CSV table of C-alpha atoms and ligand atoms in Angstrom, one decimal:
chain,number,residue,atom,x,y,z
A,26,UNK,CA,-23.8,8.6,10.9
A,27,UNK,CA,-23.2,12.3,10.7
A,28,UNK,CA,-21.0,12.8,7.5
A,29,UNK,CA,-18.1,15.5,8.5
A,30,UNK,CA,-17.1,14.5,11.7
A,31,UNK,CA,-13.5,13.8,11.3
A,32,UNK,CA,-10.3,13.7,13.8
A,33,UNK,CA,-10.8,11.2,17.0
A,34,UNK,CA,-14.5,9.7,16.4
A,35,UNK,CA,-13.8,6.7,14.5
A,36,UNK,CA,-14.9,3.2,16.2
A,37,UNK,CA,-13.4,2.4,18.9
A,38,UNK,CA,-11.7,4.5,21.2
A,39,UNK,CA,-10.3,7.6,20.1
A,40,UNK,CA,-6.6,8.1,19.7
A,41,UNK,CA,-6.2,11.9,18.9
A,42,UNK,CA,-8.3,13.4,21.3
A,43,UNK,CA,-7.3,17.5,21.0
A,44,UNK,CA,-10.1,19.2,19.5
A,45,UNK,CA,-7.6,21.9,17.9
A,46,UNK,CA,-5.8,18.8,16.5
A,47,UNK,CA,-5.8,19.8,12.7
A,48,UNK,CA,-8.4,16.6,10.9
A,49,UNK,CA,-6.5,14.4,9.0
A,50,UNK,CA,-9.4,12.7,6.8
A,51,UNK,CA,-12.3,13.9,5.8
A,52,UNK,CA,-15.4,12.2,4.6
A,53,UNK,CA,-18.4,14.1,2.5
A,54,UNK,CA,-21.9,12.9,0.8
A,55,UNK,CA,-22.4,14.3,-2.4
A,56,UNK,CA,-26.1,12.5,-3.2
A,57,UNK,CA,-24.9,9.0,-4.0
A,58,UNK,CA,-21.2,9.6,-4.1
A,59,UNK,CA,-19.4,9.5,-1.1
A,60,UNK,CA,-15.9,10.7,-0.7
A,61,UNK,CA,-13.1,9.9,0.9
A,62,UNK,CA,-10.3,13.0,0.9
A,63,UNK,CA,-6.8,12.1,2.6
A,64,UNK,CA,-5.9,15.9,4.7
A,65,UNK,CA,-2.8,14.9,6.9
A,66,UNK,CA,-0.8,17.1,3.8
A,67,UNK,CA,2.2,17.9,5.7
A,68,UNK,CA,2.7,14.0,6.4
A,69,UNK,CA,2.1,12.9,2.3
A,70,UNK,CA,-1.2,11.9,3.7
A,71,UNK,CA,0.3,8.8,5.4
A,72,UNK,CA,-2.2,6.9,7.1
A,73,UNK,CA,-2.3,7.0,11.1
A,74,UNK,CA,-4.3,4.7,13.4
A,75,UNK,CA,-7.2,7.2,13.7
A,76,UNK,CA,-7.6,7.6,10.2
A,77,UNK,CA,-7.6,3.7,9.4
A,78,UNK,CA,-10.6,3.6,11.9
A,79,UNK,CA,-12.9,5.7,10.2
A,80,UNK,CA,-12.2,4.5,6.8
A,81,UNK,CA,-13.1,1.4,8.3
A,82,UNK,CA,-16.3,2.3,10.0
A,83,UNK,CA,-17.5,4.5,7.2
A,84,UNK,CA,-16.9,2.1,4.6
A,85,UNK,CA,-18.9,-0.7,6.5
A,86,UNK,CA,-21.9,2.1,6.8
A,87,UNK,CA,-21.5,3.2,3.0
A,88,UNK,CA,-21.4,-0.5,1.7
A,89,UNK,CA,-24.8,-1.1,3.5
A,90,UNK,CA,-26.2,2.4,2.9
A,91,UNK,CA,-28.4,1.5,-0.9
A,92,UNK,CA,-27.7,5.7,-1.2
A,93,UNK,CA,-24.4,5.3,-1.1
A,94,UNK,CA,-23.5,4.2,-5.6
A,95,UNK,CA,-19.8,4.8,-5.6
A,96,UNK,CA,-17.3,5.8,-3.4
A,97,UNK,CA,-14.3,8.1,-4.4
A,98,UNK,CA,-10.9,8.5,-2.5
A,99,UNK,CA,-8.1,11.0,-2.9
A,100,UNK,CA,-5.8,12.7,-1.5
A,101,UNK,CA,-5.7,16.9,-0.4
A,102,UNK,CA,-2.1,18.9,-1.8
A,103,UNK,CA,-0.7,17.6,-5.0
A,104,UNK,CA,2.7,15.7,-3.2
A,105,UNK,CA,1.0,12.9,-2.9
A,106,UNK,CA,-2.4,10.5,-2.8
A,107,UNK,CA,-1.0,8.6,0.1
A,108,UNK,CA,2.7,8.3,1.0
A,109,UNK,CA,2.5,5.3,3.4
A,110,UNK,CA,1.4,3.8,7.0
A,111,UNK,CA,2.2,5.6,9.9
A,112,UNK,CA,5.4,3.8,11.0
A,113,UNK,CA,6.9,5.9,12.4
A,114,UNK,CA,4.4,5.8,15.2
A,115,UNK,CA,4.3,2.4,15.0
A,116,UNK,CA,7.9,2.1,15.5
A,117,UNK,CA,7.6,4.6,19.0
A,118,UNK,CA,4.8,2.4,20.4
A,119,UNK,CA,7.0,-0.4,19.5
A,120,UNK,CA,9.9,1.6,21.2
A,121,UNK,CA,8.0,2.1,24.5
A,122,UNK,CA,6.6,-0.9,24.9
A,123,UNK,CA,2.7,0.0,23.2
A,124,UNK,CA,0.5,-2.1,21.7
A,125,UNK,CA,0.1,0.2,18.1
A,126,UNK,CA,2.2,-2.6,16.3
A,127,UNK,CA,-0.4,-5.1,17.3
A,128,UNK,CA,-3.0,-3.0,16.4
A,129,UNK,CA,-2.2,-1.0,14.0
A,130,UNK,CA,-1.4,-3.6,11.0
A,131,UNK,CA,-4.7,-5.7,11.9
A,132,UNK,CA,-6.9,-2.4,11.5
A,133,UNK,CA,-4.9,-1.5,8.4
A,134,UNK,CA,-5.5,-4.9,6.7
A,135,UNK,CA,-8.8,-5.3,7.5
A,136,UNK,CA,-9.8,-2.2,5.7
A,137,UNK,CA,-7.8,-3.3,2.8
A,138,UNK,CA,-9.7,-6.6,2.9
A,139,UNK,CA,-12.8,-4.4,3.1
A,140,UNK,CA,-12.0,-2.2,0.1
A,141,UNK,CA,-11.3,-5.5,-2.1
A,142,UNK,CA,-14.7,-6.6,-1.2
A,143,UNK,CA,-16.5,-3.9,-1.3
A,144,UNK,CA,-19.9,-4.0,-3.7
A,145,UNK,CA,-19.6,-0.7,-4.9
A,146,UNK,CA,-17.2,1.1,-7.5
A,147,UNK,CA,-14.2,2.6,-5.3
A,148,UNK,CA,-12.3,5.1,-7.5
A,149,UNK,CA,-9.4,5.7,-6.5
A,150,UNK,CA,-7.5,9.4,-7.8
A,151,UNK,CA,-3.7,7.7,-6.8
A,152,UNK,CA,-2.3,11.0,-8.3
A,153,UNK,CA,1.2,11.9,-6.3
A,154,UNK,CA,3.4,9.8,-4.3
A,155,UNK,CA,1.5,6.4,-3.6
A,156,UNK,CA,3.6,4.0,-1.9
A,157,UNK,CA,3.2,1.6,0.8
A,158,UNK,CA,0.0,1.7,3.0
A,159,UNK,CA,-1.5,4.1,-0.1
A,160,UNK,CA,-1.1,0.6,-2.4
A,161,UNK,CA,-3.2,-0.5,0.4
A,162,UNK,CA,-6.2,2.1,-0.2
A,163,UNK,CA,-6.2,1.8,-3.4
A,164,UNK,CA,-4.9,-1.1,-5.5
A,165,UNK,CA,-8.0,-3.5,-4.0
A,166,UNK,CA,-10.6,-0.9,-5.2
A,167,UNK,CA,-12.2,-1.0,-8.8
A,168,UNK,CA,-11.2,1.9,-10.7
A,169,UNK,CA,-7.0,2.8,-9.7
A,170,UNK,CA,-6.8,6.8,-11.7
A,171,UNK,CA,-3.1,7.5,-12.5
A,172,UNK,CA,-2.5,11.6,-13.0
A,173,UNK,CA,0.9,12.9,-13.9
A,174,UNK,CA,2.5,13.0,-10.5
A,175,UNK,CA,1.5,9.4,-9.9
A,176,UNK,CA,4.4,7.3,-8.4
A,177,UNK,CA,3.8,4.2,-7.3
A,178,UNK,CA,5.8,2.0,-5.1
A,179,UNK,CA,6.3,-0.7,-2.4
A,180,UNK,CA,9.8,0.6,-0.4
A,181,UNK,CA,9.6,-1.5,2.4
A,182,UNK,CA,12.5,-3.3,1.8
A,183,UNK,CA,14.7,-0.2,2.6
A,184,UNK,CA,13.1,0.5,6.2
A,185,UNK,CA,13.7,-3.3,7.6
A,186,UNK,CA,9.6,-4.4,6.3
A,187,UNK,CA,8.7,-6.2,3.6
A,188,UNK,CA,5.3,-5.1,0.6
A,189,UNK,CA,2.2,-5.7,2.7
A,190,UNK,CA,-1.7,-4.5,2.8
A,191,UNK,CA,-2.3,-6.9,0.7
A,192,UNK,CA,-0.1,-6.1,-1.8
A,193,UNK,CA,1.8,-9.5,-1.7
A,194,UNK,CA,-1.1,-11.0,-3.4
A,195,UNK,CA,-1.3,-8.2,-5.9
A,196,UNK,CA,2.4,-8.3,-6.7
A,197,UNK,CA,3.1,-12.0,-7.0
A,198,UNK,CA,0.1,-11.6,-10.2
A,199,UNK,CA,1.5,-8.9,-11.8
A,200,UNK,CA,2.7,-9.9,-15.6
A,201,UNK,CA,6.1,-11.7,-15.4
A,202,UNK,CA,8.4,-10.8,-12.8
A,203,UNK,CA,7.3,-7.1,-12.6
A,204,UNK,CA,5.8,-7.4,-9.0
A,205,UNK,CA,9.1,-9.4,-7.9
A,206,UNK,CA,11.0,-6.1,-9.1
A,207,UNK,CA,9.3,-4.0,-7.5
A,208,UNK,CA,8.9,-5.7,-4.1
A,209,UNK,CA,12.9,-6.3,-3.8
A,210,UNK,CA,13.9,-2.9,-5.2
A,211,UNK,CA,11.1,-0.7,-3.8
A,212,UNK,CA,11.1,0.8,-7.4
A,213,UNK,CA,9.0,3.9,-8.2
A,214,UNK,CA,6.4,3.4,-11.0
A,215,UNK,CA,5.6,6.7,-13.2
A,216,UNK,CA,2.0,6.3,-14.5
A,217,UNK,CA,2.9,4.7,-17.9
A,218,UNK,CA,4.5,1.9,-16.1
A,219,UNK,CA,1.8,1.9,-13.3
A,220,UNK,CA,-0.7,1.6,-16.4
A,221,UNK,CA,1.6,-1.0,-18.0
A,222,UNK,CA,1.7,-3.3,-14.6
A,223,UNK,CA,-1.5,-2.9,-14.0
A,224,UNK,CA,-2.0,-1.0,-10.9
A,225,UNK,CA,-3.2,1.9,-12.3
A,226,UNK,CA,-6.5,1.0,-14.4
A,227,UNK,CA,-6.2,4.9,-16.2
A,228,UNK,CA,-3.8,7.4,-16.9
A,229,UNK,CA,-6.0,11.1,-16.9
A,230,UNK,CA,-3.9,14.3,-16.9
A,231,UNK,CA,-3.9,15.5,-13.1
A,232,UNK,CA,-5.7,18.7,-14.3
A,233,UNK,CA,-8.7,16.6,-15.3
A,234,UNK,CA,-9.0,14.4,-12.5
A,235,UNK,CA,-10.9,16.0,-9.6
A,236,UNK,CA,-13.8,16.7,-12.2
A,237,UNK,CA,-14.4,13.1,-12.6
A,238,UNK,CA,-15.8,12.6,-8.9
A,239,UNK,CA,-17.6,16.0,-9.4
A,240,UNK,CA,-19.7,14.2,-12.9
A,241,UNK,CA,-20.9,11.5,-10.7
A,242,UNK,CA,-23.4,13.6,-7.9
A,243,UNK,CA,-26.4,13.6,-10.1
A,244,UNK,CA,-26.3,10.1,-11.0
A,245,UNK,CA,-29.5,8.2,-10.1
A,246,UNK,CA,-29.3,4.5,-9.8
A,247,UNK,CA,-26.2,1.9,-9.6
A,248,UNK,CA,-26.5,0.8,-13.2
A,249,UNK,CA,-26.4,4.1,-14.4
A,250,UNK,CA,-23.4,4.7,-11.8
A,251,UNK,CA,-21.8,2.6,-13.3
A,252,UNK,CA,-22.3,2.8,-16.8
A,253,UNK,CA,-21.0,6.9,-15.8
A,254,UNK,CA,-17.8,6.0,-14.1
A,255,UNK,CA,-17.1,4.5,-16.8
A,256,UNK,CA,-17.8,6.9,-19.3
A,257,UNK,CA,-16.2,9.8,-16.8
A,258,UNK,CA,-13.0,8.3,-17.0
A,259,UNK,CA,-13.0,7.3,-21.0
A,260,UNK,CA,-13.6,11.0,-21.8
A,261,UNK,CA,-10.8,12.1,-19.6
A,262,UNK,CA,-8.3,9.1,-20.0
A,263,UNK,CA,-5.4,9.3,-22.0
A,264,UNK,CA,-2.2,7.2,-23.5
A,265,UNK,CA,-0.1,7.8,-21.2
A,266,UNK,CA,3.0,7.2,-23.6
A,267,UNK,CA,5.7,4.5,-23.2
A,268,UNK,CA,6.3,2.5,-20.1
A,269,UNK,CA,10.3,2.2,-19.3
A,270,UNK,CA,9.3,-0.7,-17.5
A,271,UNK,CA,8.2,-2.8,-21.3
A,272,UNK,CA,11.9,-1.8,-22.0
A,273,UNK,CA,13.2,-3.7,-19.3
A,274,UNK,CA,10.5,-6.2,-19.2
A,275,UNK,CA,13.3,-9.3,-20.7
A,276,UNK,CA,16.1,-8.3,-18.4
A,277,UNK,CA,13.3,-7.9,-15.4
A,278,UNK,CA,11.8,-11.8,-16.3
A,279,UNK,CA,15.1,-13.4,-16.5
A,280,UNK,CA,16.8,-12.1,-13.5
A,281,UNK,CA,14.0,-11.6,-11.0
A,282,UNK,CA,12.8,-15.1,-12.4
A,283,UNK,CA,14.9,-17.1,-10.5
A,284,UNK,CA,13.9,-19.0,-6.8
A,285,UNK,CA,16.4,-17.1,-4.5
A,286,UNK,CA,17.7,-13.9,-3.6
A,287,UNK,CA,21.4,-15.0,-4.0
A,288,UNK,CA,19.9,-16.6,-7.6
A,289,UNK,CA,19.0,-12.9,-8.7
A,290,UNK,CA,21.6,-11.0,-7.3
A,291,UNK,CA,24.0,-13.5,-8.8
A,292,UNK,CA,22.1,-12.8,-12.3
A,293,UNK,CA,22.0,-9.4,-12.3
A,294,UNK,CA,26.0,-9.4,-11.6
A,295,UNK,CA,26.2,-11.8,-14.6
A,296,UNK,CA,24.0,-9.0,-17.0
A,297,UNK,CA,26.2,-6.5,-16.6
A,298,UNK,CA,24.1,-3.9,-17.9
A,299,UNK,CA,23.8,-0.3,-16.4
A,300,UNK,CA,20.2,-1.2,-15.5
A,301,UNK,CA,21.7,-4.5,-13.9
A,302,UNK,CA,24.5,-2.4,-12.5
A,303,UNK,CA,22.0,0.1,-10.6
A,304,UNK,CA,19.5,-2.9,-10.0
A,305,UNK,CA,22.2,-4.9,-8.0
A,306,UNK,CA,23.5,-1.5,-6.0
A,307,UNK,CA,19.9,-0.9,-5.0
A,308,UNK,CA,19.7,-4.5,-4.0
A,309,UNK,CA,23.1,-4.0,-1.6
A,310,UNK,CA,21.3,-0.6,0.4
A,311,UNK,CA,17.8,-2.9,1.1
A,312,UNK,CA,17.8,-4.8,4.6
A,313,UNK,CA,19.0,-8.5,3.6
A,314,UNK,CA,16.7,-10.5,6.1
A,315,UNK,CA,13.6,-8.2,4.2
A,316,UNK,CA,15.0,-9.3,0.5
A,317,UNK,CA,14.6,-13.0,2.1
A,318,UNK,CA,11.1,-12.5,3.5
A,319,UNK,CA,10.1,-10.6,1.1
A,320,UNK,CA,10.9,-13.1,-1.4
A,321,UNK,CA,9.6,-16.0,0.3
A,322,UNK,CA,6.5,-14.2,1.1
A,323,UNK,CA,5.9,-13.5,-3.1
A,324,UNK,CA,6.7,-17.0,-4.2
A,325,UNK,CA,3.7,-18.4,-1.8
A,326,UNK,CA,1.5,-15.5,-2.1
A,327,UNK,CA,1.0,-17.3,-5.5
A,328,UNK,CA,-0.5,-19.9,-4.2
A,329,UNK,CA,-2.7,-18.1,-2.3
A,330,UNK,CA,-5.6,-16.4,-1.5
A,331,UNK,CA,-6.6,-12.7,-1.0
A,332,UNK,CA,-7.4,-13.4,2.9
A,333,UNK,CA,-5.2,-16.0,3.2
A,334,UNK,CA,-2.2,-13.5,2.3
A,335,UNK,CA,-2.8,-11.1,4.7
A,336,UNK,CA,-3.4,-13.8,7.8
A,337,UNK,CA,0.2,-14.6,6.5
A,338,UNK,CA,1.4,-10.2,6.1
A,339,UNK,CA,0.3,-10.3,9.9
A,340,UNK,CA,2.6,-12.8,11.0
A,341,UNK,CA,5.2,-11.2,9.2
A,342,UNK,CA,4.7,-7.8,10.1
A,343,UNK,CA,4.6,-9.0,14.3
A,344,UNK,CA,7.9,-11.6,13.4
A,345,UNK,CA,9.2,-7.8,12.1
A,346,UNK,CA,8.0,-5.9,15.3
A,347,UNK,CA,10.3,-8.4,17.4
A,348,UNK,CA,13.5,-8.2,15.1
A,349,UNK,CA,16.2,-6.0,14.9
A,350,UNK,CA,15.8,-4.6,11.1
A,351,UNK,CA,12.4,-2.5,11.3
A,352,UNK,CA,13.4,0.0,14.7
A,353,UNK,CA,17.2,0.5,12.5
A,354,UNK,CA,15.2,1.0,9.0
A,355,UNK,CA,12.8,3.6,10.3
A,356,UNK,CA,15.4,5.2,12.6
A,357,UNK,CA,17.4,5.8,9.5
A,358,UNK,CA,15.1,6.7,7.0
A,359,UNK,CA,12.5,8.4,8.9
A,360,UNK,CA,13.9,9.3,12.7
A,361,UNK,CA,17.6,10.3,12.0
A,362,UNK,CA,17.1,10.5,8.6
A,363,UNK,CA,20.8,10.0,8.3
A,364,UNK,CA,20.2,7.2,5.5
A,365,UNK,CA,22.6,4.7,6.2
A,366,UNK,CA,20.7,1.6,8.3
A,367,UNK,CA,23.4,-1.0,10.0
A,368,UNK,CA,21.9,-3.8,8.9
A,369,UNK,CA,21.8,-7.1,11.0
A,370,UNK,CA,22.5,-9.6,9.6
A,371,UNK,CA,24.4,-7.3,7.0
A,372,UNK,CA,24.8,-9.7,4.4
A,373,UNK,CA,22.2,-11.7,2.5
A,374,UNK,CA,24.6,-15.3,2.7
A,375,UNK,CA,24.1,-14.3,6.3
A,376,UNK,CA,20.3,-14.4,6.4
A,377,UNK,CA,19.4,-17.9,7.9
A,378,UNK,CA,16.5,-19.4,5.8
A,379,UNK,CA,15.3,-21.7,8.8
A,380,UNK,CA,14.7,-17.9,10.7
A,381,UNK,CA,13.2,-16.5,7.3
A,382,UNK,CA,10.9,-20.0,7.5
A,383,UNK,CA,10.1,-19.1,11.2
A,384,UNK,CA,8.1,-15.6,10.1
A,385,UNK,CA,5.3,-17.9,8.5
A,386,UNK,CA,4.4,-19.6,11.2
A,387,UNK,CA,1.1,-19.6,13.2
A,388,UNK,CA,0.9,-17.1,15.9
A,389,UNK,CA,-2.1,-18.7,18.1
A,390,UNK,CA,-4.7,-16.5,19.4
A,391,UNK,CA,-2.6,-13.4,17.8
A,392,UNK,CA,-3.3,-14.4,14.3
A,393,UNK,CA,-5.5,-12.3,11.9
A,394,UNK,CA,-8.2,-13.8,10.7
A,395,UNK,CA,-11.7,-13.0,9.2
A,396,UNK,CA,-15.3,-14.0,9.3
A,397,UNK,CA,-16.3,-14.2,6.0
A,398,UNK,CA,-19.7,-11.7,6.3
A,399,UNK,CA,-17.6,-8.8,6.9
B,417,LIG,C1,10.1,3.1,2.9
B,417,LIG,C2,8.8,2.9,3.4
B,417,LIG,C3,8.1,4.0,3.9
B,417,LIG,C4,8.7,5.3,3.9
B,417,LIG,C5,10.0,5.5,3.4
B,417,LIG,C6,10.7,4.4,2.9
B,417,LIG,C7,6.8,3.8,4.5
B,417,LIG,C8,6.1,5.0,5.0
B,417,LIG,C9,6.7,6.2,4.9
B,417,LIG,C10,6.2,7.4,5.5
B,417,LIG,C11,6.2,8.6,4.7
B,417,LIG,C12,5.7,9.8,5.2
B,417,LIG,C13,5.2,9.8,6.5
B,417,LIG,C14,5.2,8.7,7.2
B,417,LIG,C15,5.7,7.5,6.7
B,417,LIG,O1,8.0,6.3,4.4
B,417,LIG,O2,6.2,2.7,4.4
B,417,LIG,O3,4.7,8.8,8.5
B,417,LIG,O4,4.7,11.0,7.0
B,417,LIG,O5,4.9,4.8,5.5
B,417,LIG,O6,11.9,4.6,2.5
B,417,LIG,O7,8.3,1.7,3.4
């Protein structure tokens, strides 16, 4: 496989097909590293169709390739590593009657399944805004790199969605009730607290953090690899000071702890606090039939397994293609921009948990599922 190609040749069929059409990823060998570089700046590096494909398709070459030792992935501009999925396209397709929302969230799974299984070290630099689909690229791979800029979050709850590629797996393990927290509230994780909650592996000072791909091109062989990751990162690494998030951790256990929404709304109304206070007012702006499913979806993602989660995100995200919550969340936070999404049902007593129970069911030949080889 020729290693620069880039906009429109991934498997498949091509979707951008204009040759002027600015590339939006591009891949490069360095001997046995092999890079992945996010270049759709002016978008935060959100993730379209087109760019899913070829991570997909050069990932399955690199993981059989014995050349290939590591691979590192980052992002161009220094806004962000990866802002998101490309819902907004999503949500036109789904608008006019296209098949992107069917596609779109199986291609973008399946290549988070394939970085979680992948043999090789997969370094991720998550400096920047990392949020969403960016999770996705990153969380599953072994080395997560946190610079200064890093922010880390799962908004979904706030466009009508709920935390997915993967990450409802990911979340419902994080220590205590941190991955609850940030699921419901879509908070944004600085990279002490992204260290603390394990998501980030590293903190390194974003200055530093380009250098360590650029110390592993003369490395020989995979132990060595490595042994030189490793060792790249230590030298560079640093504390990255307190997390806020071990300040809140009590308050974050005992009211995200509980098995409802209503339960932790009603316990954050009973703390009081100005954390509480501003936890609860965030809670009030998130799509109520999301807080359910997104909540639901957590509490038996625990129980679960890594493919078995995602089989269960794809129902969820096609029960969210058909309803009402996801075209008035991206209208308002992406199309209009006018920030204010009418809700339906616009209360969480209003949510009925027998149409929250109906997301998790089977979807026949629809469903996503996975041969094991792969
Ligand atoms: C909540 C979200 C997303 C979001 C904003 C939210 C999200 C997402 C994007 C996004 C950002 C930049 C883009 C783009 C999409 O924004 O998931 O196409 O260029 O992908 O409040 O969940």
């Amino acid at each position: 496989m020729s290693e620069q190609t880039t906009s429109g040749s991934g498997g498949g069929e091509a979707v951008s097909k204009d040759p002027t059409e600015r590339q939006e990823i591009r891949f490069r060998r360095r001997g046995p590293l092999a890079e992945i570089i996010l270049t759709r700046e002016k978008a935060l590096n959100a993730l379209s169709l087109d760019m899913i494909r070829q991570m997909d398709s050069y990932l399955a070459a690199w993981h059989h390739n014995p050349g290939v030792r590591a691979v590192a992935v980052y992002g161009a501009g220094d806004k962000a590593f990866c802002a998101g999925g490309d819902v907004r396209a999503v949500w036109q397709s789904a608008r006019d009657g296209g098949d992107l929302p069917q596609r779109f969230f199986a291609e973008e799974y399946t290549v988070n399944r394939r970085i979680r299984r992948f043999s090789k070290p997969y370094v991720a630099l998550i400096d920047g805004a990392t949020m969403g689909g960016g999770v996705g690229i990153s969380v599953h791979g072994s080395h997560r790199v946190a610079g200064d800029r890093t922010q880390v979050a799962m908004p979904e709850t706030g466009i009508g969605f709920f935390p997915d590629v993967g990450t409802t797996y990911v979340l419902a393990r994080l220590p205590g009730e941190i991955g609850t927290y940030m699921a419901l509230t879509g908070a944004r994780l600085g990279p002490a607290d992204a260290v603390y909650a394990g998501l980030a592996t590293h903190y390194v000072p974003s200055d530093a953090l380009l250098t360590i791909p650029d110390s592993l091109v003369a490395v020989s062989n995979e132990r060595d690899m490595r042994a030189t990751i490793d060792s790249a990162i230590a030298a560079r690494a640093q504390d990255p000071g307190p997390a806020p998030l071990a300040e809140l951790r009590a308050q974050i256990d005992a009211c995200f702890g509980k098995n409802s929404v209503e339960g932790i709304l009603d316990a954050l109304e009973r703390d009081g606090s100005d954390w509480a206070q501003r936890t609860r007012a965030t809670l009030d702006r998130m799509s109520p039939t999301s807080l359910k499913l997104t909540f639901a979806a957590l509490r038996r993602a625990a129980e679960q397994d890594f493919d078995t989660c995602l089989t269960t995100e794809y129902r969820l995200s096609q029960g969210c293609m058909a309803g009402h919550d996801f075209r008035e969340g991206i209208r308002a936070v992406l199309v209009d921009k006018d920030k204010a999404p009418r809700w339906s049902p616009a209360r969480v007593a209003d949510v009925d948990d027998a149409a929250i129970a109906a997301y998790f069911d089977p979807i026949g030949a629809r469903e996503l599922t996975f041969d094991t080889e792969e």
